[in-house]
Coordinates of C-alpha atoms in Angstrom, one line a residue:
Chain A
X5 CA 63.1 123.0 26.2
X6 CA 60.9 125.3 24.2
X7 CA 57.9 125.7 26.4
X8 CA 57.8 126.6 30.1
X9 CA 54.9 124.2 30.8
X10 CA 57.0 121.2 29.8
X11 CA 58.6 121.5 33.2
X12 CA 55.7 119.6 34.8
X13 CA 57.3 116.5 33.4
X14 CA 60.1 116.8 36.0
X15 CA 58.3 115.8 39.1
X16 CA 56.6 113.0 37.2
X17 CA 60.1 111.6 36.3
X18 CA 61.5 112.1 39.8
X19 CA 58.6 110.2 41.3
X20 CA 59.0 107.5 38.6
X21 CA 62.6 106.9 39.5
X22 CA 61.9 106.8 43.2
X23 CA 59.2 104.2 42.8
X24 CA 61.5 102.2 40.5
X25 CA 63.9 101.9 43.3
X26 CA 61.1 100.6 45.6
X27 CA 60.1 98.1 43.0
X28 CA 63.7 96.7 42.7
X29 CA 64.1 96.5 46.5
X30 CA 60.9 94.4 46.8
X31 CA 62.0 92.3 43.8
X32 CA 65.1 91.4 45.8
X33 CA 63.0 90.5 48.8
X34 CA 60.9 88.2 46.6
X35 CA 63.9 86.7 44.9
X36 CA 65.3 85.8 48.3
X37 CA 62.0 84.3 49.4
X38 CA 62.2 81.9 46.5
X39 CA 65.2 80.3 48.2
X40 CA 64.9 81.3 51.9
X41 CA 61.2 80.6 52.1
X42 CA 60.5 82.2 55.5
X43 CA 62.5 85.4 54.9
X44 CA 60.5 88.3 56.4
X45 CA 57.6 86.0 57.1
X46 CA 55.0 86.8 58.5
X47 CA 55.9 90.6 58.2
X48 CA 56.0 90.6 54.4
X49 CA 54.6 87.4 52.9
X50 CA 55.5 86.7 49.3
X51 CA 52.1 87.8 47.9
X52 CA 52.4 91.2 49.5
X53 CA 56.0 91.7 48.2
X54 CA 54.8 90.6 44.8
X55 CA 51.9 93.0 44.8
X56 CA 54.2 95.8 45.8
X57 CA 56.8 94.8 43.2
X58 CA 54.3 94.6 40.3
X59 CA 52.1 97.5 41.3
X60 CA 55.1 99.8 41.8
X61 CA 56.2 98.9 38.3
X62 CA 52.9 99.8 36.8
X63 CA 52.6 103.0 38.7
X64 CA 56.1 104.2 38.0
X65 CA 55.8 103.4 34.3
X66 CA 52.5 105.3 34.3
X67 CA 54.3 108.2 35.9
X68 CA 56.9 107.9 33.2
X69 CA 54.4 107.9 30.4
X70 CA 52.5 110.9 31.8
X71 CA 55.7 112.8 32.3
X72 CA 56.8 112.0 28.8
X73 CA 53.4 113.1 27.4
X74 CA 53.5 116.4 29.3
X75 CA 57.0 117.0 27.9
X76 CA 56.5 115.9 24.3
X77 CA 53.0 117.0 23.6
X78 CA 53.6 120.8 24.1
X79 CA 56.8 120.6 22.0
X80 CA 55.1 118.7 19.2
X81 CA 52.0 120.9 19.3
X82 CA 54.1 124.0 19.4
X83 CA 52.2 125.6 22.2
X84 CA 52.1 125.6 26.0
X85 CA 50.2 122.9 27.8
X86 CA 46.5 123.6 28.2
X87 CA 46.7 123.7 32.0
X88 CA 50.1 123.1 33.8
X89 CA 48.2 123.6 37.1
X90 CA 45.9 120.7 36.4
X91 CA 48.9 118.5 35.5
X92 CA 50.5 119.4 38.9
X93 CA 47.3 118.7 40.9
X94 CA 47.0 115.3 39.2
X95 CA 50.7 114.6 40.0
X96 CA 50.1 115.0 43.7
X97 CA 46.8 113.1 43.6
X98 CA 48.4 110.2 41.7
X99 CA 51.5 110.2 44.0
X100 CA 49.3 110.2 47.1
X101 CA 47.1 107.5 45.8
X102 CA 50.1 105.4 44.8
X103 CA 51.9 105.7 48.1
X104 CA 48.7 105.1 50.1
X105 CA 48.0 102.0 48.2
X106 CA 51.5 100.6 48.7
X107 CA 51.3 101.4 52.4
X108 CA 47.9 99.8 52.6
X109 CA 49.4 96.6 51.0
X110 CA 52.2 96.6 53.5
X111 CA 50.4 97.5 56.8
X112 CA 46.8 96.3 56.4
X113 CA 45.8 92.6 55.9
X114 CA 44.6 92.4 52.3
X115 CA 41.1 91.1 53.3
X116 CA 40.7 94.1 55.8
X117 CA 41.9 96.5 53.1
X118 CA 39.3 95.1 50.7
X119 CA 36.6 95.5 53.3
X120 CA 37.7 99.1 54.2
X121 CA 37.8 100.3 50.7
X122 CA 34.4 99.1 49.4
X123 CA 35.4 95.9 47.7
X124 CA 32.1 94.4 48.9
X125 CA 30.2 97.0 47.0
X126 CA 32.1 96.4 43.7
X127 CA 34.6 93.5 43.9
X128 CA 37.6 94.3 41.7
X129 CA 40.5 93.3 43.9
X130 CA 42.6 90.2 44.2
X131 CA 43.3 89.7 40.5
X132 CA 46.9 89.7 39.3
X133 CA 48.1 93.3 38.6
X134 CA 44.7 94.6 39.4
X135 CA 45.0 94.3 43.1
X136 CA 44.4 98.0 43.8
X137 CA 41.6 99.0 46.1
X138 CA 38.5 100.5 44.5
X139 CA 39.4 104.1 45.4
X140 CA 42.8 103.7 43.8
X141 CA 41.3 102.3 40.6
X142 CA 38.8 105.2 40.5
X143 CA 41.8 107.5 41.2
X144 CA 43.7 106.1 38.2
X145 CA 40.6 106.8 36.0
X146 CA 40.3 110.4 37.3
X147 CA 44.0 111.2 36.8
X148 CA 44.0 109.6 33.4
X149 CA 40.9 111.5 32.2
X150 CA 42.2 114.8 33.6
X151 CA 45.5 114.2 31.8
X152 CA 43.7 113.3 28.6
X153 CA 41.6 116.4 28.7
X154 CA 44.7 118.5 29.3
X155 CA 46.7 116.9 26.5
X156 CA 43.8 116.6 24.0
X157 CA 43.1 120.3 24.4
X158 CA 46.7 121.1 23.8
X159 CA 46.9 119.0 20.6
X160 CA 43.5 120.2 19.3
X161 CA 44.6 123.8 19.4
X162 CA 48.1 123.1 18.2
X163 CA 50.1 121.5 15.5
X164 CA 49.1 117.8 14.9
X165 CA 52.0 115.5 14.2
X166 CA 52.2 111.8 13.9
X167 CA 54.0 111.7 17.2
X168 CA 51.6 113.6 19.3
X169 CA 48.6 111.9 17.7
X170 CA 50.0 108.4 18.3
X171 CA 50.9 109.3 21.8
X172 CA 47.4 110.6 22.4
X173 CA 45.7 107.5 20.8
X174 CA 47.9 105.3 23.0
X175 CA 47.0 107.1 26.2
X176 CA 43.3 107.2 25.4
X177 CA 43.5 103.4 24.7
X178 CA 45.3 103.0 28.0
X179 CA 42.5 104.8 29.9
X180 CA 39.6 103.0 28.0
X181 CA 41.0 99.5 28.3
X182 CA 41.6 100.1 32.1
X183 CA 37.8 100.3 32.5
X184 CA 37.7 96.5 32.1
X185 CA 39.3 96.3 35.5
X186 CA 35.9 97.2 37.0
X187 CA 34.3 94.1 35.3
X188 CA 34.7 91.1 37.5
X189 CA 32.0 88.4 36.9
X190 CA 31.7 85.4 39.2
X191 CA 32.3 83.1 36.2
X192 CA 36.1 82.8 36.4
X193 CA 36.4 82.1 32.6
X194 CA 34.8 85.4 31.7
X195 CA 36.7 87.1 34.5
X196 CA 40.0 85.9 33.0
X197 CA 38.9 86.5 29.4
X198 CA 38.3 90.2 30.0
X199 CA 41.1 90.6 32.5
X200 CA 43.3 90.3 29.5
X201 CA 41.6 93.2 27.8
X202 CA 43.4 95.3 30.4
X203 CA 46.6 93.4 30.7
X204 CA 47.3 92.2 27.2
X205 CA 45.7 95.1 25.3
X206 CA 47.9 97.4 27.5
X207 CA 51.3 95.8 27.2
X208 CA 51.0 94.2 23.8
X209 CA 48.7 96.9 22.4
X210 CA 48.3 100.5 23.3
X211 CA 51.4 100.8 25.3
X212 CA 53.4 100.0 22.2
X213 CA 51.9 103.1 20.6
X214 CA 53.1 105.2 23.6
X215 CA 56.5 103.5 23.4
X216 CA 56.8 104.1 19.7
X217 CA 55.8 107.8 20.0
X218 CA 58.4 108.3 22.8
X219 CA 61.1 106.6 20.9
X220 CA 60.4 108.5 17.7
X221 CA 60.4 111.8 19.5
X222 CA 63.8 111.2 21.1
X223 CA 65.2 109.8 17.8
X224 CA 64.1 113.0 15.9
X225 CA 65.8 115.1 18.5
X226 CA 69.1 113.3 18.9
X227 CA 69.6 112.3 15.2
X228 CA 68.2 115.2 13.3
X229 CA 66.8 112.8 10.7
X230 CA 63.9 114.2 8.7
X231 CA 60.6 114.0 10.5
X232 CA 58.8 112.5 7.5
X233 CA 61.1 109.5 7.6
X234 CA 60.7 108.9 11.3
X235 CA 57.0 109.3 11.3
X236 CA 56.6 106.9 8.5
X237 CA 58.5 104.3 10.5
X238 CA 56.4 105.0 13.5
X239 CA 53.2 104.4 11.7
X240 CA 54.4 101.1 10.1
X241 CA 55.7 99.9 13.5
X242 CA 52.5 100.6 15.4
X243 CA 50.4 99.3 12.6
X244 CA 52.2 96.0 12.8
X245 CA 52.0 96.1 16.6
X246 CA 48.2 96.2 16.5
X247 CA 47.7 94.0 13.5
X248 CA 49.6 91.2 15.3
X249 CA 48.8 92.1 18.9
X250 CA 45.0 92.5 18.9
X251 CA 44.3 88.9 17.8
X252 CA 47.6 87.9 19.5
X253 CA 45.5 88.3 22.7
X254 CA 44.5 84.7 21.8
X255 CA 47.7 83.3 23.1
X256 CA 46.3 83.9 26.6
X257 CA 43.1 82.0 25.8
X258 CA 44.5 78.5 25.2
X259 CA 43.9 77.0 28.7
X260 CA 41.4 79.2 30.5
X261 CA 38.3 77.5 29.2
X262 CA 37.9 79.5 26.0
X263 CA 37.2 77.7 22.7
X264 CA 40.1 75.7 21.2
X265 CA 40.2 77.7 18.0
X266 CA 42.1 80.3 20.0
X267 CA 45.1 77.9 19.8
X268 CA 45.2 78.7 16.1
X269 CA 44.4 82.4 16.2
X270 CA 46.7 83.0 19.1
X271 CA 49.6 81.0 17.8
X272 CA 49.6 82.5 14.3
X273 CA 49.1 86.1 15.2
X274 CA 51.3 86.1 18.3
X275 CA 54.1 84.4 16.3
X276 CA 54.1 87.6 14.3
X277 CA 54.3 89.9 17.3
X278 CA 58.1 90.0 17.2
X279 CA 57.9 91.8 13.9
X280 CA 57.1 95.3 15.2
X281 CA 59.8 94.9 17.9
X282 CA 62.3 93.8 15.3
X283 CA 61.4 96.8 13.2
X284 CA 61.9 99.0 16.3
X285 CA 65.5 97.8 16.5
X286 CA 66.1 98.3 12.8
X287 CA 64.5 101.7 13.1
X288 CA 66.6 102.9 16.1
X289 CA 69.9 101.8 14.5
X290 CA 69.0 103.1 11.1
X291 CA 68.1 106.5 12.3
X292 CA 71.2 106.8 14.5
X293 CA 73.4 105.7 11.5
X294 CA 71.8 108.3 9.3
X295 CA 72.1 111.0 11.9
X296 CA 72.7 114.5 10.7
X297 CA 74.1 115.8 13.9
X298 CA 76.2 114.6 16.8
X299 CA 74.0 115.2 19.8
X300 CA 76.0 115.8 23.0
X301 CA 73.7 113.6 25.0
X302 CA 75.3 110.2 24.2
X303 CA 73.7 108.5 27.1
X304 CA 70.2 109.2 25.7
X305 CA 71.3 107.7 22.3
X306 CA 72.6 104.6 24.1
X307 CA 69.3 104.1 25.9
X308 CA 67.3 104.6 22.6
X309 CA 69.4 101.9 20.9
X310 CA 69.2 99.7 23.9
X311 CA 65.4 99.9 24.0
X312 CA 65.2 98.6 20.4
X313 CA 67.5 95.7 21.1
X314 CA 66.2 94.7 24.5
X315 CA 62.5 95.1 23.6
X316 CA 63.1 92.8 20.6
X317 CA 64.9 90.2 22.8
X318 CA 62.5 90.3 25.7
X319 CA 59.1 90.9 24.1
X320 CA 59.9 89.4 20.7
X321 CA 62.3 86.5 21.1
X322 CA 61.4 85.4 24.6
X323 CA 57.7 85.9 23.8
X324 CA 57.9 83.8 20.7
X325 CA 59.8 81.1 22.6
X326 CA 56.6 80.0 24.4
X327 CA 53.8 81.5 22.4
X328 CA 52.9 78.5 20.1
X329 CA 50.1 76.5 21.7
X330 CA 51.9 73.1 21.6
X331 CA 54.9 74.6 23.4
X332 CA 52.8 76.8 25.7
X333 CA 50.9 73.7 26.9
X334 CA 54.1 72.8 28.8
X335 CA 55.6 76.2 29.6
X336 CA 52.3 78.0 30.7
X337 CA 52.6 79.4 34.2
X338 CA 56.2 78.3 34.7
X339 CA 59.4 80.3 35.3
X340 CA 59.6 80.7 31.5
X341 CA 56.7 83.1 31.8
X342 CA 58.6 85.0 34.6
X343 CA 61.7 85.1 32.4
X344 CA 59.8 86.6 29.5
X345 CA 58.0 89.1 31.7
X346 CA 61.1 90.5 33.2
X347 CA 63.0 91.1 30.0
X348 CA 60.0 92.3 28.1
X349 CA 59.0 94.9 30.7
X350 CA 62.6 96.0 31.1
X351 CA 63.5 96.1 27.5
X352 CA 60.3 97.7 26.2
X353 CA 58.9 99.9 28.9
X354 CA 61.5 100.6 31.5
X355 CA 64.1 101.4 28.9
X356 CA 61.9 103.6 26.8
X357 CA 60.9 105.7 29.9
X358 CA 64.6 106.0 30.9
X359 CA 65.4 107.0 27.3
X360 CA 62.9 109.8 27.6
X361 CA 64.2 110.8 31.0
X362 CA 67.7 110.7 29.8
X363 CA 67.0 113.0 26.9
X364 CA 64.7 115.5 28.7
X365 CA 66.1 115.8 32.2
X366 CA 69.2 117.7 31.3
X367 CA 67.1 120.1 29.2
X368 CA 64.8 120.7 32.1
X369 CA 67.8 121.3 34.2
X370 CA 69.0 124.0 31.8
X371 CA 71.6 122.2 29.7
X372 CA 71.7 120.3 26.4
X373 CA 73.4 117.3 28.0
X374 CA 75.0 116.3 31.3
X375 CA 78.7 116.6 32.0
X376 CA 80.9 113.9 30.4
X377 CA 81.4 112.2 33.8
X378 CA 77.7 112.1 34.6
X379 CA 77.1 110.5 31.2
X380 CA 79.8 107.9 31.8
X381 CA 78.3 106.9 35.0
X382 CA 74.8 106.8 33.4
X383 CA 76.2 104.6 30.7
X384 CA 77.7 102.3 33.3
X385 CA 74.3 102.1 34.9
X386 CA 72.9 101.2 31.5
X387 CA 75.3 98.3 31.0
X388 CA 75.0 97.0 34.6
X389 CA 71.2 97.0 34.6
X390 CA 70.9 95.6 31.1
X391 CA 73.4 92.9 31.4
X392 CA 72.0 92.0 34.9
X393 CA 68.6 91.7 33.3
X394 CA 69.9 89.5 30.6
X395 CA 71.3 87.2 33.2
X396 CA 68.1 87.3 35.3
X397 CA 66.3 86.2 32.2
X398 CA 68.7 83.4 31.4
X399 CA 68.7 82.0 34.9
X400 CA 64.9 82.1 35.1
X401 CA 64.8 80.4 31.7
X402 CA 67.1 77.7 32.9
X403 CA 65.0 77.3 36.0
X404 CA 61.9 77.1 33.9
X405 CA 63.2 74.5 31.5
X406 CA 64.2 72.3 34.4
X407 CA 61.0 72.9 36.3
X408 CA 58.9 71.9 33.2
X409 CA 61.0 68.8 32.7
X410 CA 60.8 67.6 36.3
X411 CA 57.2 68.5 36.9
X412 CA 55.5 68.2 33.6
X413 CA 57.4 66.0 31.2
X414 CA 59.4 63.3 33.0
X415 CA 57.9 59.8 33.5
X416 CA 57.7 60.3 37.2
X417 CA 56.5 63.9 37.6
X418 CA 57.6 65.7 40.7
X419 CA 55.4 67.8 42.9
X420 CA 55.7 71.6 42.5
X421 CA 57.7 72.1 45.6
X422 CA 60.0 69.1 45.0
X423 CA 60.8 70.6 41.6
X424 CA 61.4 74.0 43.1
X425 CA 64.0 72.6 45.4
X426 CA 65.8 71.1 42.4
X427 CA 66.2 74.4 40.7
X428 CA 67.2 76.5 43.7
X429 CA 70.7 77.0 42.3
X430 CA 69.2 79.1 39.5
X431 CA 67.2 81.2 41.9
X432 CA 70.3 82.0 43.8
X433 CA 72.1 83.0 40.6
X434 CA 69.1 85.1 39.7
X435 CA 69.2 86.9 43.1
X436 CA 72.9 87.6 42.5
X437 CA 72.1 89.2 39.1
X438 CA 69.3 91.2 40.9
X439 CA 71.9 92.6 43.2
X440 CA 74.0 93.8 40.2
X441 CA 70.8 95.3 38.8
X442 CA 70.3 97.3 42.1
X443 CA 73.9 98.5 41.9
X444 CA 73.2 99.7 38.4
X445 CA 70.1 101.5 39.5
X446 CA 71.9 103.2 42.3
X447 CA 74.6 104.4 39.9
X448 CA 71.8 105.6 37.6
X449 CA 70.3 107.7 40.5
X450 CA 73.8 108.8 41.5
X451 CA 74.5 110.1 37.9
X452 CA 71.9 112.9 38.5
X453 CA 74.0 114.3 41.3
X454 CA 77.3 114.5 39.4
X455 CA 78.1 118.1 38.5
X456 CA 80.5 119.4 36.0
X457 CA 80.5 121.4 32.8
X458 CA 77.8 120.3 30.3
X459 CA 79.0 118.2 27.4
X460 CA 79.0 119.7 24.0
X461 CA 78.7 118.2 20.6
X462 CA 82.1 117.4 19.2
Chain B
X3 CA 61.8 102.7 3.2
X4 CA 61.2 103.7 -0.4
X5 CA 59.7 107.1 -1.2
X6 CA 56.9 105.5 -3.2
X7 CA 55.5 104.3 0.1
X8 CA 54.3 107.5 1.7
X9 CA 53.7 108.5 5.3
X10 CA 49.9 108.8 4.6
X11 CA 49.9 105.3 3.2
X12 CA 51.6 104.1 6.4
X13 CA 49.1 106.1 8.5
X14 CA 46.1 104.5 6.6
X15 CA 47.5 101.0 7.2
X16 CA 47.7 101.8 10.9
X17 CA 44.2 103.1 11.3
X18 CA 42.7 100.6 8.9
X19 CA 44.6 97.7 10.4
X20 CA 43.8 98.7 14.0
X21 CA 40.0 99.1 13.3
X22 CA 39.8 95.9 11.2
X23 CA 41.6 93.7 13.7
X24 CA 39.8 95.2 16.7
X25 CA 36.5 94.4 15.0
X26 CA 37.8 90.9 14.4
X27 CA 38.7 90.6 18.1
X28 CA 35.2 91.7 19.0
X29 CA 33.6 89.2 16.6
X30 CA 35.7 86.3 18.0
X31 CA 34.8 87.5 21.5
X32 CA 31.0 87.3 20.6
X33 CA 31.6 83.8 19.3
X34 CA 33.6 82.8 22.4
X35 CA 30.9 84.1 24.7
X36 CA 28.3 82.0 22.9
X37 CA 30.5 78.9 23.1
X38 CA 31.4 79.3 26.8
X39 CA 28.3 77.7 28.3
X40 CA 29.5 74.3 26.9
X41 CA 32.9 74.7 28.5
X42 CA 33.0 77.0 31.6
X43 CA 31.0 74.8 34.1
X44 CA 28.6 77.7 34.8
X45 CA 25.8 75.3 35.8
X46 CA 27.8 74.7 39.0
X47 CA 28.3 78.4 39.9
X48 CA 26.5 78.1 43.2
X49 CA 26.3 80.8 45.9
X50 CA 28.9 79.0 47.8
X51 CA 31.3 79.0 44.7
X52 CA 30.8 82.7 44.3
X53 CA 31.6 83.3 48.0
X54 CA 34.6 81.1 47.5
X55 CA 35.8 83.2 44.6
X56 CA 35.4 86.3 46.8
X57 CA 37.5 84.7 49.5
X58 CA 40.1 83.7 46.8
X59 CA 40.3 87.3 45.7
X60 CA 40.3 89.0 49.1
X61 CA 43.1 86.8 50.4
X62 CA 45.1 87.5 47.2
X63 CA 45.8 83.8 46.6
X64 CA 46.9 84.7 43.1
X65 CA 49.9 86.6 44.7
X66 CA 51.6 83.2 45.3
X67 CA 49.6 80.5 43.3
X68 CA 48.6 80.1 39.7
X69 CA 45.1 79.3 38.7
X70 CA 44.9 77.9 35.1
X71 CA 48.5 78.9 34.9
X72 CA 47.9 82.6 35.7
X73 CA 49.2 84.3 38.8
X74 CA 52.5 84.0 40.7
X75 CA 54.8 81.1 40.3
X76 CA 55.8 80.8 44.0
X77 CA 53.3 78.1 45.0
X78 CA 51.5 75.2 43.3
X79 CA 48.9 75.4 40.5
X80 CA 45.4 75.2 42.0
X81 CA 43.0 74.6 39.1
X82 CA 43.3 70.9 39.6
X83 CA 44.2 70.9 43.3
X84 CA 40.7 69.5 44.1
X85 CA 41.5 66.4 42.0
X86 CA 45.1 66.2 43.2
X87 CA 44.4 66.4 47.0
X88 CA 40.7 66.2 47.6
X89 CA 38.5 68.4 49.8
X90 CA 39.6 67.3 53.2
X91 CA 43.3 67.7 52.5
X92 CA 42.7 71.2 51.2
X93 CA 40.8 72.3 54.4
X94 CA 43.3 70.6 56.7
X95 CA 46.2 72.2 54.8
X96 CA 44.8 75.7 55.0
X97 CA 44.1 75.2 58.8
X98 CA 47.6 74.0 59.3
X99 CA 49.4 77.0 57.9
X100 CA 51.9 78.4 58.4
X101 CA 54.1 75.3 58.8
X102 CA 56.9 77.3 60.4
X103 CA 59.4 74.8 58.9
X104 CA 62.7 76.8 58.9
X105 CA 63.8 78.1 55.5
X106 CA 60.7 76.7 53.8
X107 CA 58.2 78.8 51.9
X108 CA 55.4 79.9 54.2
X109 CA 51.7 80.3 53.5
X110 CA 49.7 82.6 55.9
X111 CA 46.8 81.4 57.9
X112 CA 43.7 83.2 56.9
X113 CA 41.6 82.0 59.9
X114 CA 38.7 80.9 57.7
X115 CA 35.7 79.4 59.5
X116 CA 34.1 76.1 58.5
X117 CA 31.7 77.6 56.1
X118 CA 34.4 79.7 54.4
X119 CA 36.6 76.6 54.1
X120 CA 33.7 74.8 52.4
X121 CA 33.2 77.8 50.0
X122 CA 36.9 77.6 49.1
X123 CA 36.7 73.9 48.4
X124 CA 33.6 74.4 46.3
X125 CA 35.3 77.1 44.3
X126 CA 38.3 74.9 43.6
X127 CA 35.9 72.0 42.7
X128 CA 34.2 74.3 40.2
X129 CA 37.4 75.4 38.6
X130 CA 38.6 71.8 38.4
X131 CA 35.6 71.0 36.2
X132 CA 36.1 73.8 33.6
X133 CA 37.2 72.5 30.2
X134 CA 40.8 73.8 30.0
X135 CA 41.7 71.7 26.9
X136 CA 43.5 69.1 29.1
X137 CA 45.7 71.7 30.7
X138 CA 47.7 71.2 33.0
X139 CA 49.8 68.4 31.4
X140 CA 49.5 66.2 34.5
X141 CA 48.1 66.1 38.0
X142 CA 51.1 67.9 39.5
X143 CA 50.0 71.1 37.7

């Protein structure tokens, strides 16, 4: 660690991991509700558990992105952060807002929460992933703007590299596209159309910039490969991400009332969306193979390689699987979507944040790398979580194929619930894989508490 | 990558590509907005439908159901529920929740009054008349 102010990343990362644990616990509750329908009803109905599960994911990833930005931007800019104090104030505001929101979901009926928080003045709630009460949404904007001011000032006065510029552009895009969450017209078609300007332009747009910058930063550090080479890759990857992903938004416009030409635009461009993810895989392996040094932090290298592979599988392959309009006609809104969502979020965003944490945490704790034992445990957690996620995805895919067949293709289509009963076995298997994932996560958390002499390069 | 292809060339492709395709997205969006009146059933967006959408949102229906395939996959698709079940069934269903059947998925009771139930039904009728390019594949959603 070269600059003292990079330390503000630490609380961000700790909060991220804590909320990650919460996310997984609620995921297990939901998974069980799929097969034991009345589990925890009426205390935690499924919709509440799901809100908590998805919102915790978003919030902890945002904590991860912010922490990563506060770490890498000073180092890339070769100067201290503009205001570490502001970054810490924003940390506490964001944490308080996040925790209050989750408690609100859990302990206040949603309609009451909406009424209490001004949803009648400006209705923004009750849309998937954008369930947050108005004050939370405003809070997200305030925290994002304060962060962007802080980071932009740092970059403006410091060295400008591809990595810190791409990170900054990604974060600005994140903040700007979030503003569409305040637009909620009564016309449901327009509502849905612009809802995707937050959701799609985040995860298949600007977030890929953030992801690319984080991955490139860690790869420079752990491989020692020339910056020119890595930054060229970064630009090509994110260029492909936006060239395919912006018009790729169209794959969400097939069946929501938008004109039918979107079936062509969406199919063609989103069919190309795996390319940047494939390039990311090639990039990660290529750089590690060409490494000029043996970094003692082997766990971080493993996470970086894993990000490339799993992002390609989850976002690329599983996305392609159901992105063509004639296929999507049958798969849309089925368990196939859930399968893709799980592996894509894990492979791309969860793993890249953990890559960053894995590389930076030991440095912030005063060593180049954790002890060999701590790294072994961390690598076990990598394999447990990753393999568990592969199986969660496979089981949901199996459930999805059966569901589609029974409910949408067969001569005597079954009702939704009748079809759900038929695929219950796969939901049980998915829940089992989820338990393995939790064990992996607990091991991951445990690895932070394993002491021992720091590993050295051999 | 070969050294003839420089970092600044890659950077230019990124900025140029991003701007070009974002402008294309905006162009297609303008065209979409001008086409929507023929497809989105806006002529039936009554006050009651708007109130129904507000109820839909403030009860977080999307947390279990899908609407036009978007939402959670825990409970049935509702874009065509008006055609599948009809208005009276929908109201009776909502009033009869939760079923309390052991081990079955449960829907909360939102204690809607008669006017609110009508608003919900009107909202679901309005969504069922949007031109979704024949999605879902059949009446079961």
